[in-house]
Short mmCIF file of C-alpha atoms in Angstrom, two decimals:
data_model
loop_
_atom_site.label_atom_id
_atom_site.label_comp_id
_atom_site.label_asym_id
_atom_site.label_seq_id
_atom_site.Cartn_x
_atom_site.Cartn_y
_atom_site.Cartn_z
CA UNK A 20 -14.79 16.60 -47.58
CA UNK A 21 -17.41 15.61 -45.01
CA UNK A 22 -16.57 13.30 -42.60
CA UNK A 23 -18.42 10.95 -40.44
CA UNK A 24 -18.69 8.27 -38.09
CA UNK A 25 -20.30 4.68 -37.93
CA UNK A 26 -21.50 2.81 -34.09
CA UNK A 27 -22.29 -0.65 -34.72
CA UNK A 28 -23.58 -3.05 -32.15
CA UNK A 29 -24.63 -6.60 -32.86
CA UNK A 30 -23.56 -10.34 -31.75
CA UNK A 31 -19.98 -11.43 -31.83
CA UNK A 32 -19.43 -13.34 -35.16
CA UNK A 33 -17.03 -13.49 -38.00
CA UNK A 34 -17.09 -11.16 -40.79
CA UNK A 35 -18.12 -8.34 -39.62
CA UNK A 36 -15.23 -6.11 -39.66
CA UNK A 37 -14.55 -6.87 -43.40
CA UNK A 38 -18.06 -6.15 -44.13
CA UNK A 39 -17.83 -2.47 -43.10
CA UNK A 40 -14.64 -1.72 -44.13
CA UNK A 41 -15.40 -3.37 -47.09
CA UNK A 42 -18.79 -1.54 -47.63
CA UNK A 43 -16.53 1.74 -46.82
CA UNK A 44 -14.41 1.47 -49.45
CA UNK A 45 -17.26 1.03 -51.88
CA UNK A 46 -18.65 3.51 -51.50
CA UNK A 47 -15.77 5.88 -51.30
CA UNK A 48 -14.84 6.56 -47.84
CA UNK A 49 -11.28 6.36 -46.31
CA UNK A 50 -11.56 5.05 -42.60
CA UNK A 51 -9.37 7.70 -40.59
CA UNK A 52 -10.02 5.78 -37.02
CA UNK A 53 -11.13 2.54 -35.53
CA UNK A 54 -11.89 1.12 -32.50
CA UNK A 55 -13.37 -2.08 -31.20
CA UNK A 56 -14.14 -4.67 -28.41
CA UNK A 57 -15.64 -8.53 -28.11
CA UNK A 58 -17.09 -8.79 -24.95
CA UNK A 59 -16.51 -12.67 -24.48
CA UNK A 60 -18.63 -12.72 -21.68
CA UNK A 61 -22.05 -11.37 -23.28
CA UNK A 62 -21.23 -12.35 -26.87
CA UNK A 63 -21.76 -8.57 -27.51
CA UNK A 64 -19.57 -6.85 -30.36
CA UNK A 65 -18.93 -3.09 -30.57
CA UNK A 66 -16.98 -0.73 -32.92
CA UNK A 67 -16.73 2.97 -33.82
CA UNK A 68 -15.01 4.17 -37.14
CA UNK A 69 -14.57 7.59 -38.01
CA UNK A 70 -13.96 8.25 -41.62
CA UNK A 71 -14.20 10.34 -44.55
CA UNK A 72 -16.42 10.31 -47.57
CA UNK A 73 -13.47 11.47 -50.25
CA UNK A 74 -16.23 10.75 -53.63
CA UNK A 75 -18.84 13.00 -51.93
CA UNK A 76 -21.17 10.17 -50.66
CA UNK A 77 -23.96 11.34 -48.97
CA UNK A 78 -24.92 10.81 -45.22
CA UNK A 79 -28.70 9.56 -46.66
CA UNK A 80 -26.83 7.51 -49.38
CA UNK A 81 -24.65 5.70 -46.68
CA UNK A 82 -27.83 5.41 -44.37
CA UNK A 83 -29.83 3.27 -47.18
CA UNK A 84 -27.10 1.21 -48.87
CA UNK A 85 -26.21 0.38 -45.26
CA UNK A 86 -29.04 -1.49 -43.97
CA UNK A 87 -28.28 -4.62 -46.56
CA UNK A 88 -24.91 -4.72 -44.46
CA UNK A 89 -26.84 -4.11 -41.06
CA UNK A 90 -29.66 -6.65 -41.61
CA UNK A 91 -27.31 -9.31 -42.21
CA UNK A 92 -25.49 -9.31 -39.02
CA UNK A 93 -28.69 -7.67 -37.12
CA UNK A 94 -27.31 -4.65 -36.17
CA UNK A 95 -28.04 -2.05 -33.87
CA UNK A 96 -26.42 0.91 -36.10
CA UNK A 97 -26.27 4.72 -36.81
CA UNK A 98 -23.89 6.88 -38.93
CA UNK A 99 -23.19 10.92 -37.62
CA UNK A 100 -22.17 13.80 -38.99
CA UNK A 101 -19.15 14.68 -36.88
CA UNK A 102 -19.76 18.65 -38.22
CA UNK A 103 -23.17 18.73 -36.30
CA UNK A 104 -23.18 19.60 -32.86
CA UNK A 105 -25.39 17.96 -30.15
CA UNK A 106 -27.70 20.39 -28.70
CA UNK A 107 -27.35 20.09 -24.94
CA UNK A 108 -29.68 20.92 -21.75
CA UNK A 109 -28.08 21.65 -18.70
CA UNK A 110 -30.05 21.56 -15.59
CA UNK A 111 -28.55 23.38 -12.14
CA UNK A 112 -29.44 23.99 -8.89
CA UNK A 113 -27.17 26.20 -6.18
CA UNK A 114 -23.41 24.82 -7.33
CA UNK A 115 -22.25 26.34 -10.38
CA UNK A 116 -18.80 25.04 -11.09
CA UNK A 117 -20.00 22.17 -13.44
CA UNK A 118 -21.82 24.69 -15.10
CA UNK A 119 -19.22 27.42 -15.96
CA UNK A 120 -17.26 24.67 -16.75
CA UNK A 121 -19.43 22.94 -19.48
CA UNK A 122 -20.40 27.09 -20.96
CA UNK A 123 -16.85 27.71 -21.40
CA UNK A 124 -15.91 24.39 -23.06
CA UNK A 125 -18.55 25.09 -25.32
CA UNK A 126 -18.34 28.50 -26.17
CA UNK A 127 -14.78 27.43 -27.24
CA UNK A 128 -15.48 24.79 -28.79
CA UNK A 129 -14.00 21.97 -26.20
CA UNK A 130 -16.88 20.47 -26.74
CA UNK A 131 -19.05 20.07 -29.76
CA UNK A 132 -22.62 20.95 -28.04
CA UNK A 133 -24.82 23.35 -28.20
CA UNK A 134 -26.16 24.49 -25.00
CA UNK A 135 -30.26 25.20 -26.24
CA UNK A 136 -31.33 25.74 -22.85
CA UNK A 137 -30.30 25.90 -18.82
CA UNK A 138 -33.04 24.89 -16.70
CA UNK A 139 -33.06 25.19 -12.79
CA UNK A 140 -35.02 24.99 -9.75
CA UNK A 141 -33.28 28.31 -8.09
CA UNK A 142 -32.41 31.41 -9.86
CA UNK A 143 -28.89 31.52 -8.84
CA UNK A 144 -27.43 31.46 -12.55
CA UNK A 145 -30.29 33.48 -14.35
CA UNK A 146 -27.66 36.07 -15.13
CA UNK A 147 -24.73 33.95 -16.13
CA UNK A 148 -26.72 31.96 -18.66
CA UNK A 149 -29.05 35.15 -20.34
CA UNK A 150 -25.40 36.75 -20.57
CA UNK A 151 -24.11 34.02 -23.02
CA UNK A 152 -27.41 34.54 -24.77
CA UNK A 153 -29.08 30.92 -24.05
CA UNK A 154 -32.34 30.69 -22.63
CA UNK A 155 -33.17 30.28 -18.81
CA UNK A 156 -35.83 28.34 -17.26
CA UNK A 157 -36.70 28.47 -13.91
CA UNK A 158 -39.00 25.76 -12.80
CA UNK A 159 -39.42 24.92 -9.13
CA UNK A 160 -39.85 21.45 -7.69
CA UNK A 161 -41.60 20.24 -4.91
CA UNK A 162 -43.03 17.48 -3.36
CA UNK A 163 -47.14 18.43 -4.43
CA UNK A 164 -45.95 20.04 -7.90
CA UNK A 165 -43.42 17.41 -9.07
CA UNK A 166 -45.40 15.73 -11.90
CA UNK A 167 -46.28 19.47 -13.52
CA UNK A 168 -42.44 20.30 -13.18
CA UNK A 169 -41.17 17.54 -14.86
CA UNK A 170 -43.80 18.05 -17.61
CA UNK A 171 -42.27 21.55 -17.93
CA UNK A 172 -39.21 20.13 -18.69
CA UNK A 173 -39.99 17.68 -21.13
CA UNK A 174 -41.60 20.63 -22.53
CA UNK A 175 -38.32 22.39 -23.26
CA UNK A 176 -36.72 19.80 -24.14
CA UNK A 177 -39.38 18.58 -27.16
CA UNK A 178 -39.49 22.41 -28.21
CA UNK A 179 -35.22 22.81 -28.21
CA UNK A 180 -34.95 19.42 -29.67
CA UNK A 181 -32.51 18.30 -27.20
CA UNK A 182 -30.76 15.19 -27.44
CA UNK A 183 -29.43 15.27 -24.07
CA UNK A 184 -30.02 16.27 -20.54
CA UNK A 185 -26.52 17.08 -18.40
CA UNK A 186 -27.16 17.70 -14.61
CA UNK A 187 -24.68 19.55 -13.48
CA UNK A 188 -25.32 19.48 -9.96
CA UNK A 189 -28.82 19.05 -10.27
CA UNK A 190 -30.20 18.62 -6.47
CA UNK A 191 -33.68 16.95 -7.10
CA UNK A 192 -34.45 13.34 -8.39
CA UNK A 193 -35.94 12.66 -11.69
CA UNK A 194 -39.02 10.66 -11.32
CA UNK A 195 -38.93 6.99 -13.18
CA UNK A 196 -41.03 7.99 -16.05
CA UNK A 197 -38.74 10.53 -16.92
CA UNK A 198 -35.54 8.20 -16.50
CA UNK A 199 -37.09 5.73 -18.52
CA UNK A 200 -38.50 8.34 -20.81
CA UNK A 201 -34.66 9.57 -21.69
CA UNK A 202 -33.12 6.70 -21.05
CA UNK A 203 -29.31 7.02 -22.63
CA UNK A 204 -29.76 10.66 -22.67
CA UNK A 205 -29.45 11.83 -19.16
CA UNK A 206 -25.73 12.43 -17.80
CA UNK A 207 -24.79 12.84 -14.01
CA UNK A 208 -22.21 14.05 -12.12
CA UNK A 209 -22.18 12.43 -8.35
CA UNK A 210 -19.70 14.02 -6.11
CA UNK A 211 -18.13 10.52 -4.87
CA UNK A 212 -16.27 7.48 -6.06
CA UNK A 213 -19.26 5.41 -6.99
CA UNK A 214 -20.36 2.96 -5.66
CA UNK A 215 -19.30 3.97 -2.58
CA UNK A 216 -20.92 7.20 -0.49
CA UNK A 217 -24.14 7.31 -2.34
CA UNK A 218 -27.05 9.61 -1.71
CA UNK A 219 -26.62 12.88 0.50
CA UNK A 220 -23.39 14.47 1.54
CA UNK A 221 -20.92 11.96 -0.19
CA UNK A 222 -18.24 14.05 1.14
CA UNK A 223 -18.59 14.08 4.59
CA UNK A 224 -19.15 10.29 4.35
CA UNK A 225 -15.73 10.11 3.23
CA UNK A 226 -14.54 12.53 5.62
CA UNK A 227 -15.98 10.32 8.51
CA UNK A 228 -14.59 7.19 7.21
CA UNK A 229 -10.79 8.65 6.99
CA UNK A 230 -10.75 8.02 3.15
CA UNK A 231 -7.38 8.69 1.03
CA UNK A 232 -8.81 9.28 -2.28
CA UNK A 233 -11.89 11.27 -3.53
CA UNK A 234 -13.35 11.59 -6.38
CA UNK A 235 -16.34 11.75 -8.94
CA UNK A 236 -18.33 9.41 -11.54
CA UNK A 237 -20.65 10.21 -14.16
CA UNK A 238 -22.84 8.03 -15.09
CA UNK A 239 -26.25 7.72 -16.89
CA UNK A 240 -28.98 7.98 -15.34
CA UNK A 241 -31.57 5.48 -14.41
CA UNK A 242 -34.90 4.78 -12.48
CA UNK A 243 -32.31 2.99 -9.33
CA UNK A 244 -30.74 5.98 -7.64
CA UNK A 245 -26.96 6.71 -8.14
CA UNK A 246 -26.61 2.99 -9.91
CA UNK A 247 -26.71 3.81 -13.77
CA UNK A 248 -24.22 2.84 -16.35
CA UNK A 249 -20.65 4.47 -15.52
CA UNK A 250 -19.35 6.32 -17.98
CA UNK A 251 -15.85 8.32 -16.51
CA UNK A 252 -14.08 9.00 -13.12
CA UNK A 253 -11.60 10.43 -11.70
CA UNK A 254 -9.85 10.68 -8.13
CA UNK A 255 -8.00 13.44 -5.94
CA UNK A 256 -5.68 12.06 -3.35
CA UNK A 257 -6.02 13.74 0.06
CA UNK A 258 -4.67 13.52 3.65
CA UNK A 259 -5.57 13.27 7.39
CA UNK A 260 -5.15 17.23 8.15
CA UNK A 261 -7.92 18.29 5.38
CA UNK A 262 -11.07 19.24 6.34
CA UNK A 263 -14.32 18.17 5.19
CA UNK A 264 -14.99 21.50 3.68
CA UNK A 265 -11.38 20.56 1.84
CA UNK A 266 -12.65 17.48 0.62
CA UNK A 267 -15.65 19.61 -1.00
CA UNK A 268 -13.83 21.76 -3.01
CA UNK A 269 -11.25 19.83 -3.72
CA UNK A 270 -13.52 17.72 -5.14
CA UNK A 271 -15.52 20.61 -7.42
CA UNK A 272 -12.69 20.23 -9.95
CA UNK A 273 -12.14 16.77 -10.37
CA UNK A 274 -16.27 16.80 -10.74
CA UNK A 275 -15.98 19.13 -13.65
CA UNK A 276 -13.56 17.39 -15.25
CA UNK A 277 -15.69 14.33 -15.18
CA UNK A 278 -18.65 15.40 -16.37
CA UNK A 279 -16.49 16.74 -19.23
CA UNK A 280 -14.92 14.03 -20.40
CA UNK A 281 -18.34 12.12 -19.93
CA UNK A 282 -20.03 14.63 -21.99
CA UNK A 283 -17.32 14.56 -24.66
CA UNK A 284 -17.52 10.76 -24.86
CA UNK A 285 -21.23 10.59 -25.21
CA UNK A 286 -21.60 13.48 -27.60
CA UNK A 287 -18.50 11.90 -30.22
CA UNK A 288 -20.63 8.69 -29.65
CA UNK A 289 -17.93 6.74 -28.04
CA UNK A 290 -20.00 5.53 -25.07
CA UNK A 291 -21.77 2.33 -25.90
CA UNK A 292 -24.00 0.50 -23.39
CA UNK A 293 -23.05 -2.78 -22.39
CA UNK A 294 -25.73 -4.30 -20.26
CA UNK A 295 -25.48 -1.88 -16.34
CA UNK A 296 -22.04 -1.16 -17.79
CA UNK A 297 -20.67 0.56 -20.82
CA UNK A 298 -18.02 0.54 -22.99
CA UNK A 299 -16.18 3.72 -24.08
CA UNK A 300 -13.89 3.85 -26.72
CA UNK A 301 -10.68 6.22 -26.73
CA UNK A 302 -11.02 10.07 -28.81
CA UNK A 303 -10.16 10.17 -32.57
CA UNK A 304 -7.10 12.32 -32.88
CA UNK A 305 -8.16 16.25 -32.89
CA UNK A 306 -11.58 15.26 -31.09
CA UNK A 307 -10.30 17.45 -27.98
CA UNK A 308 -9.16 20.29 -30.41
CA UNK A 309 -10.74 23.96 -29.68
CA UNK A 310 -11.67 26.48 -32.64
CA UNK A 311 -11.09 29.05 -30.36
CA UNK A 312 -9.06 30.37 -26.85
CA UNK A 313 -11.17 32.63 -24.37
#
C-alpha cells in the first residue's frame, strides 16, 4: 500500500477541507494525518495530509483528477511519494560536525535523503565523504573566480538532480543569482540566535555582550544575508565562567541538531513559506523512525 502526502496552499475560504478529504475518499485513500493553519492576518491557508492509497490509486492518477479540485480554489499544490527520498547536496568548508551529523542520520535512515554529492571549498573531508562512497567536489572560491565556481556548482547539482542544497557550515556567500536561482531549496545553519549576532563570529558577539542563552537557526536562504525564512532553532543555556571557546562548542551540537530537524521538516514537506516567515507543521507519527542502528 503506497502512501503519500498532499501540500496545499491557496486563499482562506470555506470548503476547502471537505473538498480534499472528500476528493480522498473518492478515490480510495484513507487520510492517516492532518495538519493545518489560517493565517488571519495574510488570508493565506495551508495544510499537509499524509495518507494512504488502500484501492491502488496511482500517484499520476491523483495528480490529474486533482487539478479540477485545485483550479477551483486556485491552489498552489503537489502530492509526494513519502517512499522516495530527496537527494541532498551538502556543501562544507573547515567545520565538520554538521556534516557527520547529517551522513550518519542518513546512512541510518534518520533522515529520508540521499546525500548525491558533498561539495567544498577545502579538502578537509575528501576522505570522510569518498569513504561512505558519495562523490566529492572540491571547488575553490575566491574573489576573481567566484562566478566560474558557482557555475561549477550548479553544474553538480543539474547533473545529481538535486533538489536541495544544505550548507553545513558553508564559509562563503552565495551570490544573488544563485539564491534566487534555488530559491526554497537552500538550507542554512547560522551559529547564533537569529536575528541577533549576525555575520562573522556570532559567538564571540555573544560572549562580549554577557549573553545567557546560545543557540542556532536555520533558515532558507536568500539574496539579504542571514535574513531568510526561519525554519527551526534551538538554545543552550550558559553561564558567566564559560569561555568563548565554550560558547563555540557548546554551540556545535545544538547547530547540528538544528539543521536536522530543519532538514527533516523540509524534506517530509512540512515547511511551507509564509511571506519572510514560514509555517512548519508537526511530524506524522513514525516520520523520525530509523531502518537501521549504526
Amino acid at each position: 500500500m503506497q502512501k503519500f502526502c498532499l501540500t496545499v496552499t491557496c486563499t482562506s475560504t470555506r470548503g476547502v477541507v471537505a473538498a480534499v478529504s472528500n476528493f480522498l475518499a473518492d478515490h480510495g485513500c484513507n487520510i492517516s494525518d492532518a495538519s493545518q493553519y489560517d493565517d488571519g492576518e495574510t488570508g493565506q491557508f495551508f495544510m499537509r495530509i499524509s495518507f494512504a492509497a488502500e484501492t491502488g490509486a496511482r500517484l499520476e492518477e491523483l495528480q490529474a483528477d486533482f487539478a479540477a479540485v485545485a483550479e477551483q480554489f486556485e491552489m498552489t499544490w503537489a502530492f509526494h511519494d513519502e517512499a522516495e527520498k530527496m537527494k541532498v547536496i551538502i556543501m562544507v568548508s573547515r567545520f565538520g560536525h554538521c556534516l557527520n551529523d547529517l551522513l550518519y542520520r542518513a546512512r541510518i535512515g534518520a533522515l529520508p535523503i540521499e546525500v548525491v554529492a558533498v561539495i567544498s571549498n577545502h579538502m578537509d573531508y575528501q576522505k570522510v565523504v569518498v569513504n561512505q562512497d558519495i562523490p566529492f567536489h572540491c571547488i575553490k572560491v575566491t574573489k576573481e573566480n567566484k562566478p566560474e565556481a558557482e557555475a561549477a556548482i550548479m553544474r553538480v547539482v543539474e547533473d545529481t538532480g538535486a533538489e536541495l542544497i544544505v550548507l553545513a557550515r558553508y564559509m562563503q556567500i552565495l551570490s544573488d543569482e544563485m539564491c534566487q536561482k534555488m530559491s526554497g531549496r537552500i538550507i542554512n545553519i547560522h551559529h547564533s540566535f537569529l536575528p541577533s549576532f549576525k555575520g562573522a563570529n556570532p559567538y564571540k558577539q555573544a560572549f562580549e555582550k554577557g549573553v545567557k542563552l546560545i543557540g542556532a537557526t536555520s533558515h532558507y536562504v536568500t539574496a539579504d544575508l542571514d535574513e531568510g525564512p526561519i525554519i527551526e532553532q534551538d538554545i543552550v543555556r550558559i553561564n558567566h565562567a564559560q569561555s568563548a571557546s565554550d560558547y563555540v562548542s557548546l554551540g556545535r551540537d545544538v547547530e547540528s541538531q538544528v539543521l536536522s530537524r530543519a532538514i527533516h521538516a523540509h524534506v517530509h514537506h512540512r515547511v511551507f513559506l509564509n511571506g519572510t516567515k514560514t509555517v512548519v507543521f508537526p511530524a506524522s507519527p513514525g516520520s523520525f523512525s530509523s531502518e537501521k542502528m549504526g
